[in-house]
CSV table of N, CA and C in Angstrom, one decimal:
chain,number,residue,atom,x,y,z
O,30,MET,N,33.5,93.0,60.2
O,30,MET,CA,34.8,93.5,60.7
O,30,MET,C,35.3,94.4,59.6
O,31,SER,N,35.8,95.6,60.0
O,31,SER,CA,36.3,96.6,59.1
O,31,SER,C,37.9,96.5,59.1
O,32,THR,N,38.5,96.8,58.0
O,32,THR,CA,40.0,96.9,58.0
O,32,THR,C,40.4,98.2,57.4
O,33,ILE,N,41.4,98.8,58.1
O,33,ILE,CA,42.0,100.1,57.5
O,33,ILE,C,43.5,99.9,57.5
O,34,LYS,N,44.1,100.7,56.6
O,34,LYS,CA,45.6,100.7,56.5
O,34,LYS,C,46.0,101.8,57.5
O,35,VAL,N,47.1,101.5,58.2
O,35,VAL,CA,47.7,102.5,59.1
O,35,VAL,C,49.2,102.8,58.7
O,36,VAL,N,49.5,104.0,58.5
O,36,VAL,CA,50.8,104.4,58.0
O,36,VAL,C,51.6,104.9,59.2
O,37,GLY,N,52.9,104.5,59.2
O,37,GLY,CA,53.9,105.0,60.2
O,37,GLY,C,54.1,104.1,61.4
O,38,MET,N,53.6,102.9,61.4
O,38,MET,CA,53.9,102.0,62.6
O,38,MET,C,55.2,101.3,62.3
O,39,SER,N,56.1,101.2,63.4
O,39,SER,CA,57.4,100.6,63.2
O,39,SER,C,57.7,99.7,64.4
O,40,CYS,N,56.9,99.6,65.5
O,40,CYS,CA,57.3,98.8,66.6
O,40,CYS,C,56.0,98.5,67.4
O,41,GLN,N,56.2,97.7,68.5
O,41,GLN,CA,55.1,97.3,69.3
O,41,GLN,C,54.4,98.5,70.0
O,42,HIS,N,55.2,99.5,70.4
O,42,HIS,CA,54.7,100.7,71.0
O,42,HIS,C,53.6,101.3,70.1
O,43,CYS,N,54.0,101.3,68.8
O,43,CYS,CA,53.0,101.9,67.8
O,43,CYS,C,51.7,101.1,67.7
O,44,VAL,N,51.9,99.8,67.8
O,44,VAL,CA,50.7,98.9,67.8
O,44,VAL,C,49.8,99.2,69.0
O,45,ASN,N,50.4,99.4,70.1
O,45,ASN,CA,49.7,99.7,71.4
O,45,ASN,C,49.0,101.0,71.3
O,46,ALA,N,49.7,102.0,70.7
O,46,ALA,CA,49.1,103.4,70.6
O,46,ALA,C,47.9,103.4,69.6
O,47,VAL,N,48.0,102.7,68.5
O,47,VAL,CA,46.9,102.6,67.5
O,47,VAL,C,45.8,101.8,68.2
O,48,THR,N,46.1,100.7,68.8
O,48,THR,CA,45.0,99.9,69.5
O,48,THR,C,44.2,100.8,70.5
O,49,ASN,N,44.9,101.5,71.3
O,49,ASN,CA,44.3,102.4,72.3
O,49,ASN,C,43.5,103.5,71.7
O,50,ALA,N,44.1,104.1,70.6
O,50,ALA,CA,43.4,105.2,69.9
O,50,ALA,C,42.1,104.8,69.3
O,51,LEU,N,42.1,103.7,68.6
O,51,LEU,CA,40.9,103.2,68.0
O,51,LEU,C,39.9,102.7,69.0
O,52,SER,N,40.4,102.0,70.0
O,52,SER,CA,39.5,101.5,71.1
O,52,SER,C,38.7,102.7,71.8
O,53,GLY,N,39.3,103.9,71.8
O,53,GLY,CA,38.7,105.0,72.4
O,53,GLY,C,37.6,105.7,71.6
O,54,ILE,N,37.4,105.2,70.4
O,54,ILE,CA,36.4,105.8,69.6
O,54,ILE,C,35.0,105.1,69.9
O,55,ASP,N,34.0,105.9,70.2
O,55,ASP,CA,32.7,105.4,70.4
O,55,ASP,C,32.2,104.7,69.2
O,56,GLY,N,31.8,103.4,69.3
O,56,GLY,CA,31.3,102.6,68.2
O,56,GLY,C,32.3,101.6,67.7
O,57,ILE,N,33.5,101.6,68.2
O,57,ILE,CA,34.6,100.6,67.8
O,57,ILE,C,34.9,99.7,68.9
O,58,GLN,N,35.0,98.4,68.6
O,58,GLN,CA,35.3,97.4,69.6
O,58,GLN,C,36.1,96.3,68.9
O,59,ASP,N,36.7,95.4,69.7
O,59,ASP,CA,37.5,94.2,69.1
O,59,ASP,C,38.6,94.7,68.2
O,60,VAL,N,39.4,95.6,68.6
O,60,VAL,CA,40.5,96.1,67.8
O,60,VAL,C,41.6,95.1,67.7
O,61,GLU,N,42.1,94.8,66.5
O,61,GLU,CA,43.3,94.0,66.3
O,61,GLU,C,44.2,94.7,65.3
O,62,VAL,N,45.4,95.0,65.8
O,62,VAL,CA,46.4,95.8,64.9
O,62,VAL,C,47.5,94.8,64.5
O,63,SER,N,47.9,94.9,63.2
O,63,SER,CA,49.0,94.0,62.7
O,63,SER,C,50.1,95.0,62.3
O,64,LEU,N,51.2,94.9,62.9
O,64,LEU,CA,52.4,95.6,62.5
O,64,LEU,C,52.9,95.2,61.2
O,65,GLU,N,52.9,93.8,61.0
O,65,GLU,CA,53.5,93.2,59.8
O,65,GLU,C,52.6,93.7,58.5
O,66,LYS,N,51.3,93.7,58.7
O,66,LYS,CA,50.5,94.1,57.6
O,66,LYS,C,50.2,95.6,57.5
O,67,GLY,N,50.6,96.3,58.5
O,67,GLY,CA,50.3,97.8,58.5
O,67,GLY,C,48.8,98.1,58.5
O,68,GLU,N,48.1,97.3,59.2
O,68,GLU,CA,46.6,97.5,59.2
O,68,GLU,C,46.0,97.3,60.6
O,69,ALA,N,44.8,97.8,60.7
O,69,ALA,CA,44.0,97.6,61.9
O,69,ALA,C,42.6,97.0,61.5
O,70,ARG,N,42.1,96.1,62.3
O,70,ARG,CA,40.8,95.5,62.1
O,70,ARG,C,40.0,95.7,63.3
O,71,PHE,N,38.7,96.0,63.1
O,71,PHE,CA,37.8,96.3,64.2
O,71,PHE,C,36.4,96.0,63.8
O,72,THR,N,35.5,95.9,64.9
O,72,THR,CA,34.1,95.8,64.7
O,72,THR,C,33.4,97.2,65.0
O,73,GLU,N,32.6,97.6,64.1
O,73,GLU,CA,31.8,98.8,64.3
O,73,GLU,C,30.4,98.5,64.9
O,74,THR,N,30.1,99.0,66.1
O,74,THR,CA,28.8,98.8,66.6
O,74,THR,C,27.8,99.9,66.1
O,75,LYS,N,28.4,100.9,65.6
O,75,LYS,CA,27.6,102.0,64.9
O,75,LYS,C,28.5,102.6,63.9
O,76,PRO,N,28.0,103.3,62.9
O,76,PRO,CA,28.9,103.9,61.9
O,76,PRO,C,29.9,104.9,62.5
O,77,VAL,N,31.1,104.8,62.0
O,77,VAL,CA,32.2,105.6,62.4
O,77,VAL,C,32.8,106.3,61.2
O,78,SER,N,32.9,107.6,61.2
O,78,SER,CA,33.4,108.4,60.0
O,78,SER,C,34.9,108.2,59.8
O,79,GLN,N,35.4,108.3,58.6
O,79,GLN,CA,36.8,108.3,58.2
O,79,GLN,C,37.5,109.4,59.0
O,80,ASP,N,36.8,110.6,59.1
O,80,ASP,CA,37.5,111.7,59.8
O,80,ASP,C,37.7,111.3,61.3
O,81,ALA,N,36.8,110.6,61.9
O,81,ALA,CA,37.0,110.2,63.3
O,81,ALA,C,38.2,109.2,63.4
O,82,LEU,N,38.3,108.3,62.5
O,82,LEU,CA,39.4,107.4,62.5
O,82,LEU,C,40.8,108.1,62.2
O,83,ARG,N,40.8,109.0,61.3
O,83,ARG,CA,42.0,109.8,60.9
O,83,ARG,C,42.4,110.6,62.1
O,84,GLU,N,41.5,111.3,62.8
O,84,GLU,CA,41.8,112.1,63.9
O,84,GLU,C,42.4,111.3,65.1
O,85,ALA,N,41.8,110.2,65.4
O,85,ALA,CA,42.3,109.3,66.5
O,85,ALA,C,43.7,108.8,66.1
O,86,LEU,N,44.0,108.4,64.9
O,86,LEU,CA,45.3,107.9,64.5
O,86,LEU,C,46.3,109.1,64.5
O,87,LYS,N,45.9,110.3,64.1
O,87,LYS,CA,46.8,111.4,64.1
O,87,LYS,C,47.3,111.7,65.6
O,88,LYS,N,46.3,111.6,66.5
O,88,LYS,CA,46.7,111.9,67.9
O,88,LYS,C,47.7,110.8,68.4
O,89,ALA,N,47.6,109.6,67.8
O,89,ALA,CA,48.5,108.6,68.2
O,89,ALA,C,49.8,108.6,67.5
O,90,GLY,N,50.0,109.6,66.6
O,90,GLY,CA,51.2,109.7,65.8
O,90,GLY,C,51.3,109.0,64.5
O,91,HIS,N,50.1,108.6,64.0
O,91,HIS,CA,50.1,107.8,62.8
O,91,HIS,C,49.0,108.4,61.8
O,92,ASP,N,48.9,107.8,60.7
O,92,ASP,CA,47.9,108.3,59.7
O,92,ASP,C,47.2,107.1,59.1
O,93,LEU,N,46.0,107.5,58.5
O,93,LEU,CA,45.2,106.5,57.8
O,93,LEU,C,45.8,106.4,56.4
O,94,GLY,N,46.0,105.1,56.0
O,94,GLY,CA,46.6,104.8,54.7
O,94,GLY,C,45.7,104.8,53.6
């Protein structure tokens, strides 16, 4: 399981947006987002680049920490 820091989350809507953004990336599954910790955990079924993660988070209104 991989863990990344997510910057800019402040509510449950943010958690849902980040969950959906990461779940939409090919190779990511089992996404768990923690508002309290400001992080997301997920399983990679194949390698996923930091750029792909950053771009998905940016589209959801957040950034990779």
